[in-house]
Coordinates of C-alpha atoms and ligand atoms in Angstrom, one line a residue:
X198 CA 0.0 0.0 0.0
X199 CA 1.5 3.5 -1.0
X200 CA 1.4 5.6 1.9
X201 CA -1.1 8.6 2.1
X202 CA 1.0 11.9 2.0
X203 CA -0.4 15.7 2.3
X204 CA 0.5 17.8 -0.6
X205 CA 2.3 19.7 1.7
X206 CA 4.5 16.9 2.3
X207 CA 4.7 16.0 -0.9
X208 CA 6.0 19.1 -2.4
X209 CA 9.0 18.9 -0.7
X210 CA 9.4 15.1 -0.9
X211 CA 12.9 14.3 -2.7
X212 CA 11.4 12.4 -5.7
X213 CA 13.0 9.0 -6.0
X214 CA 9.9 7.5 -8.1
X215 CA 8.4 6.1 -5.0
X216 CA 4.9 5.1 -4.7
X217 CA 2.6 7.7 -2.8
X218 CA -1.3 8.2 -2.5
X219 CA -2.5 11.6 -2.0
X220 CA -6.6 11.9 -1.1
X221 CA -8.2 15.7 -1.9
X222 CA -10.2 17.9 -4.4
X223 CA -9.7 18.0 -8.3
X224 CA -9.1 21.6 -9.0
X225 CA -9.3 21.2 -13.0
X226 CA -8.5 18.6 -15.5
X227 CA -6.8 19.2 -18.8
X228 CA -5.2 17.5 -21.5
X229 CA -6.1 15.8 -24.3
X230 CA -6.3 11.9 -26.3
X231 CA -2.5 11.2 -25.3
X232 CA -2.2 12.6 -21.9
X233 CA -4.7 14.0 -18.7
X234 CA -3.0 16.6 -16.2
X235 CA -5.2 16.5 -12.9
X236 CA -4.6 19.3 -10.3
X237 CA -5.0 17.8 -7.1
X238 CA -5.7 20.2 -3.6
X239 CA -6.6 18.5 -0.5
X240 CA -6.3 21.8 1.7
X241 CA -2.8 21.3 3.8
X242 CA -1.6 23.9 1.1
X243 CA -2.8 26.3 -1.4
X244 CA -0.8 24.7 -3.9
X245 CA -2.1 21.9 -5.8
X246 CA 0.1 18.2 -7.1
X247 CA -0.2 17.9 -10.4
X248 CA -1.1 14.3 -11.4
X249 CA -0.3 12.9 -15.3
X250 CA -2.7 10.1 -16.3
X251 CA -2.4 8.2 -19.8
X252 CA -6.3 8.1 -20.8
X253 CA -6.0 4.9 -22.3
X254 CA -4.5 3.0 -19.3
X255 CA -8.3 4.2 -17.8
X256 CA -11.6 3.3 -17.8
X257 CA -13.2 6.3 -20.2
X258 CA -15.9 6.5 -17.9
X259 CA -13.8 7.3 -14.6
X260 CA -11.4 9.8 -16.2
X261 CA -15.2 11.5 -17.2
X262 CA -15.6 11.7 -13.2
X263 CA -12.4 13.3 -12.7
X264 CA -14.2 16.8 -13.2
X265 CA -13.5 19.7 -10.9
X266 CA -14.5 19.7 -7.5
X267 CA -14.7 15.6 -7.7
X268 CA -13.1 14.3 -4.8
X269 CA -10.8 11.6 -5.9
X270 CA -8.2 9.1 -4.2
X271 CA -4.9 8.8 -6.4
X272 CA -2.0 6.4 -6.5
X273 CA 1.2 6.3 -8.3
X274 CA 4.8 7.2 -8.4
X275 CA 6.3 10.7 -7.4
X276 CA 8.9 11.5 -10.5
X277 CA 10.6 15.0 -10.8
X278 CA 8.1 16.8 -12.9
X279 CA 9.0 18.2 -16.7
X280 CA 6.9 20.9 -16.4
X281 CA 8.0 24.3 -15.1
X282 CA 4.7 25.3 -12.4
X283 CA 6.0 22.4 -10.1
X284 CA 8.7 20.3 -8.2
X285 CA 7.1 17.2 -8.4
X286 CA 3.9 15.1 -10.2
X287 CA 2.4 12.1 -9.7
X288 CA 2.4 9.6 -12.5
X289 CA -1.2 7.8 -12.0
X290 CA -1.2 4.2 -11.8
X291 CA -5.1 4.1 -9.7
X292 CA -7.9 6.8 -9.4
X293 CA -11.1 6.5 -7.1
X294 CA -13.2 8.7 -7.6
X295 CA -15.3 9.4 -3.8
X296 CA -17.7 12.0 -4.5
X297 CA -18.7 13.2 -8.3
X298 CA -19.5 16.8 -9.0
X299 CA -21.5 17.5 -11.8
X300 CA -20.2 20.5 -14.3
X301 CA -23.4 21.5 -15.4
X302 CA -24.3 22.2 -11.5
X303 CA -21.0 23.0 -9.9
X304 CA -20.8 26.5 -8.6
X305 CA -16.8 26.6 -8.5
X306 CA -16.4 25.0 -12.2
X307 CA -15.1 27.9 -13.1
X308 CA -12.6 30.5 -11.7
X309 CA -12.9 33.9 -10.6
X310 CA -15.9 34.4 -8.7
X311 CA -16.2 37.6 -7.1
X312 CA -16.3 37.9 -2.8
X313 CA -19.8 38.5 -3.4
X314 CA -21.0 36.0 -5.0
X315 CA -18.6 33.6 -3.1
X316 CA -20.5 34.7 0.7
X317 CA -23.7 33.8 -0.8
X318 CA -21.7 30.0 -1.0
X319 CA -20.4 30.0 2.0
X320 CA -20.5 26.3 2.3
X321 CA -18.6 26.1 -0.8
X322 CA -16.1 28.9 -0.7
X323 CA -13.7 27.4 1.5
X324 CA -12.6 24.9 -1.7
X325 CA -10.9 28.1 -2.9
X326 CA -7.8 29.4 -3.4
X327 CA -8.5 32.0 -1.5
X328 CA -10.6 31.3 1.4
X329 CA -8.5 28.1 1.8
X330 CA -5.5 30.5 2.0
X331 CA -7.7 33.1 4.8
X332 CA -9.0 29.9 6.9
X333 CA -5.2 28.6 7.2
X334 CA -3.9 31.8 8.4
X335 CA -6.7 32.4 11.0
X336 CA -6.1 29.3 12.2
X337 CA -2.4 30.1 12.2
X338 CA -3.2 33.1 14.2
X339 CA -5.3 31.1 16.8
X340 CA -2.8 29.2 17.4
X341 CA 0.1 31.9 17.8
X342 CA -2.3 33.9 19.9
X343 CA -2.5 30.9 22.8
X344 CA 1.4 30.5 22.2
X345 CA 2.3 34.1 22.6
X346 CA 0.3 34.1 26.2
X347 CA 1.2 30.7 26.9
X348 CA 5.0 31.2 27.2
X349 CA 4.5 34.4 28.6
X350 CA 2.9 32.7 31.8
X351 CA -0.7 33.5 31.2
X352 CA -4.0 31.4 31.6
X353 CA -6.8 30.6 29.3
X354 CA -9.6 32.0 31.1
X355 CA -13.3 30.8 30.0
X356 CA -15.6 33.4 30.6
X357 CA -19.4 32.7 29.9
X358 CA -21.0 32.8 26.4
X359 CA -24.4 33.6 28.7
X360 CA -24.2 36.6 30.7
X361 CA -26.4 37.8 33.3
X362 CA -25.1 41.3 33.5
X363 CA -26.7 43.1 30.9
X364 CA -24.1 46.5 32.0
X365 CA -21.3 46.0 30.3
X366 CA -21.7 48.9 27.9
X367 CA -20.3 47.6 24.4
X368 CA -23.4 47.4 23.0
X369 CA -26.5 46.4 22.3
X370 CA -27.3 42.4 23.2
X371 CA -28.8 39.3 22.2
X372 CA -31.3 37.7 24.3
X373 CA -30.9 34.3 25.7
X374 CA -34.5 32.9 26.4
X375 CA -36.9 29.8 26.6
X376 CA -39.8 31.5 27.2
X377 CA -42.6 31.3 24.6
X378 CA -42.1 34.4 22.2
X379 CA -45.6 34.1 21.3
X380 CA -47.0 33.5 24.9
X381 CA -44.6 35.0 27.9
X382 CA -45.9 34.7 31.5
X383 CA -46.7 38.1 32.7
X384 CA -46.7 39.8 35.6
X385 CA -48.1 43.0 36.7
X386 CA -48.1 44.1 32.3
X387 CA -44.3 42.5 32.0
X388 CA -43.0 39.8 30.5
X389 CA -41.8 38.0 33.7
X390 CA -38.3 36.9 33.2
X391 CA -38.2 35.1 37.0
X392 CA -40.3 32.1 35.0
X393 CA -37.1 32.5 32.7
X394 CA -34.6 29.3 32.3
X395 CA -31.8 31.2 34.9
X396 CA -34.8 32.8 36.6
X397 CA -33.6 36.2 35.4
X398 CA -32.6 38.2 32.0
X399 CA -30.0 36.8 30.4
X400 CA -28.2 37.7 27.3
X401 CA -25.5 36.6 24.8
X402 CA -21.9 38.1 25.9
X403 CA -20.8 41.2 24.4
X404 CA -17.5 41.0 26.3
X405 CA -15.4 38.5 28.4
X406 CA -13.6 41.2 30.3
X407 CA -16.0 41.4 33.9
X408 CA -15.9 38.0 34.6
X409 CA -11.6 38.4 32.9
X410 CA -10.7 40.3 35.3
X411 CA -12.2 38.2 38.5
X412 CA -9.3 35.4 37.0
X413 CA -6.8 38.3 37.3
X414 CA -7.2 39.2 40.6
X415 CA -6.5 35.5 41.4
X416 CA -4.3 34.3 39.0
X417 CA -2.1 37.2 37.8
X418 CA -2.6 36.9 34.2
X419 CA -5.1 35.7 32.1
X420 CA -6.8 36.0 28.7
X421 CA -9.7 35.1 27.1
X422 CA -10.4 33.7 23.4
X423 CA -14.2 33.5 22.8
X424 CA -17.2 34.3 20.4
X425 CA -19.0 37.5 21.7
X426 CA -22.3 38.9 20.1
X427 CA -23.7 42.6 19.3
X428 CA -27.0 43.2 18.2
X429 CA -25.8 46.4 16.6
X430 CA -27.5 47.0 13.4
X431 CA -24.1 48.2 12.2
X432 CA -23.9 46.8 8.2
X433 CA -20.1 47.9 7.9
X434 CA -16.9 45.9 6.0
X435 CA -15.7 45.8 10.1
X436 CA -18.5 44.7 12.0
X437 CA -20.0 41.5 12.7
X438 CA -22.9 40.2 15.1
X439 CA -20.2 37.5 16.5
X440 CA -16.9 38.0 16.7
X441 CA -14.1 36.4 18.3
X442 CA -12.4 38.4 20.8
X443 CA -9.1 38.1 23.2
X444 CA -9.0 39.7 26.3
X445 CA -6.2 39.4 28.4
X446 CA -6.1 41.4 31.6
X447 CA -3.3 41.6 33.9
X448 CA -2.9 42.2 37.8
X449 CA -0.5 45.2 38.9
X450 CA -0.2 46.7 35.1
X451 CA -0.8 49.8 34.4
X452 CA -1.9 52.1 31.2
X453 CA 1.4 52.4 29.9
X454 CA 2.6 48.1 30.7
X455 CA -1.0 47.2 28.9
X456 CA 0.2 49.8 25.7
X457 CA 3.6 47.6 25.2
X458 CA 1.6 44.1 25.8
X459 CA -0.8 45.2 23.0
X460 CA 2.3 46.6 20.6
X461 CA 4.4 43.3 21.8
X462 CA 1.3 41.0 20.7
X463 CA 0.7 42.8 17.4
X464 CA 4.3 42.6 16.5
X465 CA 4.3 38.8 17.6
X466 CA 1.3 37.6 15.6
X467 CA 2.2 39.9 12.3
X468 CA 6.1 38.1 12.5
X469 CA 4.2 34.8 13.2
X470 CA 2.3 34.8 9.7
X471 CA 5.1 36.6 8.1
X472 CA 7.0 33.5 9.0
X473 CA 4.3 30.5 9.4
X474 CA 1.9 31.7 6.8
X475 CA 4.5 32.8 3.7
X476 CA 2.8 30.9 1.0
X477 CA -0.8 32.0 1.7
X478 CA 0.4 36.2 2.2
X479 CA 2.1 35.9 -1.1
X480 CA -0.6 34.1 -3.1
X481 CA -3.4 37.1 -0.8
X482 CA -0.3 39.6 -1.9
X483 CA -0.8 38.5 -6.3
X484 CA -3.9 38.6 -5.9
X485 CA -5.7 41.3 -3.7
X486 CA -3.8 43.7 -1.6
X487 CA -0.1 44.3 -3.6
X488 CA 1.7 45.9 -1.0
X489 CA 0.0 43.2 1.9
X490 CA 3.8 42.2 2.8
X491 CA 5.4 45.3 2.6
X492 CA 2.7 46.5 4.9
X493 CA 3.4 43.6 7.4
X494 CA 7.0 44.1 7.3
X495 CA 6.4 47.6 8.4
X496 CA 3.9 46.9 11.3
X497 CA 7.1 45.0 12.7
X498 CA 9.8 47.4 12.4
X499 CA 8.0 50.4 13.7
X500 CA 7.0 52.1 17.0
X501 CA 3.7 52.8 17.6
X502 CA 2.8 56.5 17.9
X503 CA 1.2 56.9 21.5
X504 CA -0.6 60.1 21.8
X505 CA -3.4 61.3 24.4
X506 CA -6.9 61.7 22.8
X507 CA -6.7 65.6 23.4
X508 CA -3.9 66.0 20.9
X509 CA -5.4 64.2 18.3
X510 CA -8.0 66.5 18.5
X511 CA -6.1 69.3 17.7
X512 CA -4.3 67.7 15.2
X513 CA -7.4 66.6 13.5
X514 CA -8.5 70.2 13.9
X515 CA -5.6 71.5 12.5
X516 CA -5.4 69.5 9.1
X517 CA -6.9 70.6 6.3
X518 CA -8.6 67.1 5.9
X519 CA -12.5 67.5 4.5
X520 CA -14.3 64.8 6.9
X521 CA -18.0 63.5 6.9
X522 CA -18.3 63.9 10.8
X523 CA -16.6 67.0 12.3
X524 CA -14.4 66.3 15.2
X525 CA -14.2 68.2 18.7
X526 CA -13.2 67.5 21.7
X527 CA -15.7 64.9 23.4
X528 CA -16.7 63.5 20.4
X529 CA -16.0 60.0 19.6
X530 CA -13.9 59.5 16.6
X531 CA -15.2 57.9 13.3
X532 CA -13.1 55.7 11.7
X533 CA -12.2 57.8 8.5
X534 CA -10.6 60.6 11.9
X535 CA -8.8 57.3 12.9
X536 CA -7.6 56.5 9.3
X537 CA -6.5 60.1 9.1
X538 CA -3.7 59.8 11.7
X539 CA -3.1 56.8 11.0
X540 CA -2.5 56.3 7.2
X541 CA -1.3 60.3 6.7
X542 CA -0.5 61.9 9.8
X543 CA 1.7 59.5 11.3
X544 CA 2.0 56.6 8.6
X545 CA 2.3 53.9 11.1
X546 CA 0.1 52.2 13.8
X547 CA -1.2 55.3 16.8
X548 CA -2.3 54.1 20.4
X549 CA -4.5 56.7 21.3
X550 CA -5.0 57.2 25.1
X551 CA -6.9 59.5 27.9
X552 CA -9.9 59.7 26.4
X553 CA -12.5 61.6 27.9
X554 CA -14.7 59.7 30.3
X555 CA -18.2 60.2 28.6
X556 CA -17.2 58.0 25.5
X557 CA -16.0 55.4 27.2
X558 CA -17.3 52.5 29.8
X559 CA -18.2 52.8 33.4
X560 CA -15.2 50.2 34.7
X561 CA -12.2 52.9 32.9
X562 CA -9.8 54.2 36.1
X563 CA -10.4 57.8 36.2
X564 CA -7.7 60.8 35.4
X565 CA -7.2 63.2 38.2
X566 CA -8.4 65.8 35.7
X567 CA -12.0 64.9 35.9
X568 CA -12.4 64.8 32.4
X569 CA -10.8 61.4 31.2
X570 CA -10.4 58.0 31.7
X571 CA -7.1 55.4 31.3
X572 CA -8.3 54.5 27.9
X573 CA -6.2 52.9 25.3
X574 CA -7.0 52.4 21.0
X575 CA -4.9 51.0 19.1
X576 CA -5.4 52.0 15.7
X577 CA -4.1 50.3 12.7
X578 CA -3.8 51.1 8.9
X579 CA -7.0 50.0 6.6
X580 CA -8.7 48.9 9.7
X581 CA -9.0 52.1 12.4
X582 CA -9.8 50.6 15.8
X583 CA -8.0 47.3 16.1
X584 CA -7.4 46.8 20.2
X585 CA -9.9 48.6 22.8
X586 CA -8.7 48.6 26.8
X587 CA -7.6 50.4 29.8
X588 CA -6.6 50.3 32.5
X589 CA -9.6 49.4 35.4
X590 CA -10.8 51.6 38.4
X591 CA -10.0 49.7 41.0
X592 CA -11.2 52.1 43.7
X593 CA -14.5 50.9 45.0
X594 CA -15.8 54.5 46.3
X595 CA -15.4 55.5 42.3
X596 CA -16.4 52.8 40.8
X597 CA -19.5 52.6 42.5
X598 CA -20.5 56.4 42.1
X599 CA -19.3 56.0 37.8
X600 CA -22.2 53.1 37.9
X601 CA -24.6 54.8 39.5
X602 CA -23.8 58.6 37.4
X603 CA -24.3 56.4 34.6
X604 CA -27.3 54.9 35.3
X605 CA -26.6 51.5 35.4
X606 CA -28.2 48.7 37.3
X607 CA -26.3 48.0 39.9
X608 CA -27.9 44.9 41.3
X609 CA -26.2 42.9 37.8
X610 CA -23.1 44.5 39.0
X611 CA -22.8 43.4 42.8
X612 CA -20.1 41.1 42.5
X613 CA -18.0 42.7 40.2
X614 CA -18.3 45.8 43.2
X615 CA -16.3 43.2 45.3
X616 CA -13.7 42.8 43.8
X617 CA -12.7 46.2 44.7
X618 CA -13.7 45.4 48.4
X619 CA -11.0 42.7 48.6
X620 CA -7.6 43.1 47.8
X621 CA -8.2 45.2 45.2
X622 CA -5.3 46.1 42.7
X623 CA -4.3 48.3 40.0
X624 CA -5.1 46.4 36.6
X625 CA -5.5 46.8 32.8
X626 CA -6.3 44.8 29.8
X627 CA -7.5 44.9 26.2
X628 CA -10.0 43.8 23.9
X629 CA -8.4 42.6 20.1
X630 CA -11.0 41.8 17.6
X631 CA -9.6 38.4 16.3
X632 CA -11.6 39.0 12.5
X633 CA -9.9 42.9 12.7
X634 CA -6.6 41.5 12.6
X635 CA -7.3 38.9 10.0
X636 CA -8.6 41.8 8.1
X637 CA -5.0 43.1 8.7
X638 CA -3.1 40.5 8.1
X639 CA -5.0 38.7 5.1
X640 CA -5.2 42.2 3.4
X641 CA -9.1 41.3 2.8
X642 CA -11.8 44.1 2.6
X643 CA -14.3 42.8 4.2
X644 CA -14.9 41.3 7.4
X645 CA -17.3 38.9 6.2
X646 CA -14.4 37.4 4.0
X647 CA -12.0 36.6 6.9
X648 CA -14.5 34.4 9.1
X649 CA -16.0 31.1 7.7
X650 CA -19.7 31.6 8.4
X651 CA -20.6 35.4 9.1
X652 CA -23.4 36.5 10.9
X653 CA -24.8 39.8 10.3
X654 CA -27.9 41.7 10.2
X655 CA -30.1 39.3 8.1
X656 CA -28.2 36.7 7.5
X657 CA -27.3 33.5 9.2
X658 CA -28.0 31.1 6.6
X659 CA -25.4 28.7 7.2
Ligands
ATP861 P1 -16.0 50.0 17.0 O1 -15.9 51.4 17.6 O2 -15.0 49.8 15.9 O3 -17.4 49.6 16.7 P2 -15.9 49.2 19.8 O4 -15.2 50.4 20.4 O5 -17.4 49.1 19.9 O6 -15.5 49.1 18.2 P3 -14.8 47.5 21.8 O7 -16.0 47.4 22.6 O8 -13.7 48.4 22.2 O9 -15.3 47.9 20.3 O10 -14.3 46.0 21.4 C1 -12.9 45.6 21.4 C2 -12.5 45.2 20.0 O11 -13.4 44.3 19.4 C3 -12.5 46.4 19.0 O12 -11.3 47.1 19.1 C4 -12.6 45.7 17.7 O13 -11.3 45.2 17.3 C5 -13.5 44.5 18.0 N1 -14.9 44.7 17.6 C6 -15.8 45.5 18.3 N2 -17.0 45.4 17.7 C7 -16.8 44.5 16.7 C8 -17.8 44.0 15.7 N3 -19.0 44.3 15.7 N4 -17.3 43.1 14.8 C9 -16.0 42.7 14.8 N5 -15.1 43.2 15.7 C10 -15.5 44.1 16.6
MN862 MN1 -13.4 50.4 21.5

């Protein structure tokens, strides 16, 4: 029995004329009465074998079945190949053909697609070139995320998917029930949430970072890595309903140690694909995004601008830049301000920090000033907003009065309030949007393009 190798594998295989198997897709078929050149992908790589079959040593109807997107079983010997696209080719002594896939009906039988037309296949997309090359870097990036925090002594918190605090100020949720939408108990005119599954609202998690930063106070360093939902109605190329999110938080750091662990991570998971991911960037690089590497290569040789909110005001002020939304101090910024000081103020990645307290969340450690809050943006070229964080009030007197100026209810809240009652700590962390720095890194447009299944406003098909 020839032994099952991955294309991967096989690419690199010294060919001595051995016999090898390789199981995966047919890409496309070509040839003609003398000779049959099958391009083989089974996924470990986005470059195909090439397989050479001699039509008459095969059963006309089987070759027939050999049709793009077929998935097929091939055996025969790896020779040094004659023609110039590849290392090696397989010279077919046995085909099986698994699963047919008929031409006429097909939806990949031929090239070129556009993104659009390639979301409304989602199921089907990932047997391309190009989503096979995005889905192998995020996993890539999954995995380089745990390693980074891994040997730097951190633990993989889980923080629930299910939240009961509906306070947590991202934005707007999704609710988590079992009552009957048609028929809800009431009680005195309102639905009555007590006959609920937990016996209380509950909603789908918006943020890990509450119930993050419990796991910090014990065990020093943490992070999360989870799905988290918002029920904004937000139809932008950077927003999704779910999103994956890390969140590490960090006892005893403050604004400025949480600003070099976000730079340091960035840096670490941009030299991670840059090294890991080299085939995939350059095929993304031909064929989307021509300066993708040249823009990664910079991300890892530059500082990061850091520069409170109040002088990007000004400098926004001062440019001569025609924006959509006028900027002044107090305002949030858009993303085209962010873009601004990004991409042609500065022309490299800016942390902006000290915003003022207003825009941001209740839990942000207050400035002496009054006015602002520890807050921290990274902001990245192409994408605007990247990281979110800051560094946490951990007074209790001040975090309780923040809650209760704000308006929020407290009793969700009563254990998070403790915290601060016993040994409390100074302690930051961040939010990165896993699909924002695929966007980065894959060079992609859309945010829908870098995650397998999206789910936005009407749509969650698959
Ligand atoms: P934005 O202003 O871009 O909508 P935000 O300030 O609401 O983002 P945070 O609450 O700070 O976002 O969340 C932390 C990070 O999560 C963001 O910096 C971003 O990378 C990512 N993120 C936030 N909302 C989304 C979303 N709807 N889809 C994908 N990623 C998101
Ligand atoms: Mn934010």
């Amino acid at each position: 029995m020839a032994k099952r190798l991955y294309i991967k594998e096989l690419l690199s295989h010294d060919p001595k004329g051995q016999d090898v198997n390789v199981k995966g897709w047919v890409r496309t078929k070509r040839g003609n009465k003398n000779v049959a050149f099958i391009a083989v992908n089974d996924g470990s790589t986005i470059h195909n074998i090439q397989v050479v079959a001699d039509p008459s040593a095969f059963d006309e109807e089987l070759l027939k079945k050999v049709s793009t997107g077929a998935a097929v079983s091939i055996t025969g010997s790896l020779v040094e190949s004659k023609g110039s696209g590849q290392p090696v080719e397989i010279q077919a002594a046995n085909i099986h053909v698994y699963g047919t896939a008929d031409p006429e009906t097909y939806p990949l039988q031929k090239k070129g697609h556009s993104l659009e037309f390639l979301r409304e296949i989602a199921h089907l997309r990932p047997r391309t070139n190009t989503f096979g090359a995005v889905f192998r870097i995020r996993h890539a990036m999954a995995f380089a995320i745990h390693k980074f925090f891994n040997d730097k002594g951190f633990f993989y918190l889980h923080t629930p998917i299910i939240t009961g605090s509906d306070a947590e100020g991202a934005g707007a949720m999704f609710r988590v029930t079992t009552l009957d939408a048609k028929n809800p108990p009431i009680k005195e005119g309102k639905v009555d949430f007590e006959e609920d599954f937990f016996g209380k609202e509950t909603n789908l998690t918006v943020s890990g970072q509450l119930e993050g930063e419990m796991g910090a106070l014990a065990l020093g360093l943490i992070y999360t890595f989870g799905p988290t939902f918002r029920a904004e109605n937000s139809n932008t190329a950077r927003h999704l309903a779910e999103f994956w999110m890390i969140e590490p938080e960090m006892a005893f750091y403050e604004l400025t140690d949480n600003m070099d662990l976000a730079e340091e991570m960035l840096k670490y998971l941009v030299t991670y694909a840059l090294e890991n991911c080299k085939d995939d960037l350059e095929f993304l690089n031909k064929m989307y995004e021509t300066t993708l590497l040249e823009k990664l290569n910079s991300i890892v040789t530059s500082e990061f601008e850091r520069l409170p909110y109040t002088r990007a005001v000004e400098i926004l002020q001062e440019s001569k830049q025609k924006f959509e939304f006028p900027v002044s101090w107090g305002t949030d910024l858009q993303s085209e301000h962010e873009r601004y000081l990004v991409e042609k103020h500065f022309k490299k990645p800016v942390i902006l920090f000290d915003y003022p307290k207003e825009i941001k969340a209740f839990y942000m450690k207050q400035n002496e000033d009054g006015k602002t809050v520890r807050a921290m943006d990274v902001l990245f070229p192409g994408i605007g907003e990247i990281i979110g964080g800051s560094q946490r009030e951990e007074d209790h007197a001040r975090l309780k009065n923040r809650i209760e100026e704000m308006g929020i209810a407290e009793d969700t809240l009563w254990w998070y309030l403790e915290s601060r009652k016993f040994g409390t700590v100074p302690h930051a962390g961040f939010g990165l949007g896993f699909e924002r720095l695929m966007l980065f890194v894959t060079g992609m447009a859309n945010i829908r393009d870098v995650i397998p299944f999206p789910r936005t406003p009407q749509n969650a098909e698959f």
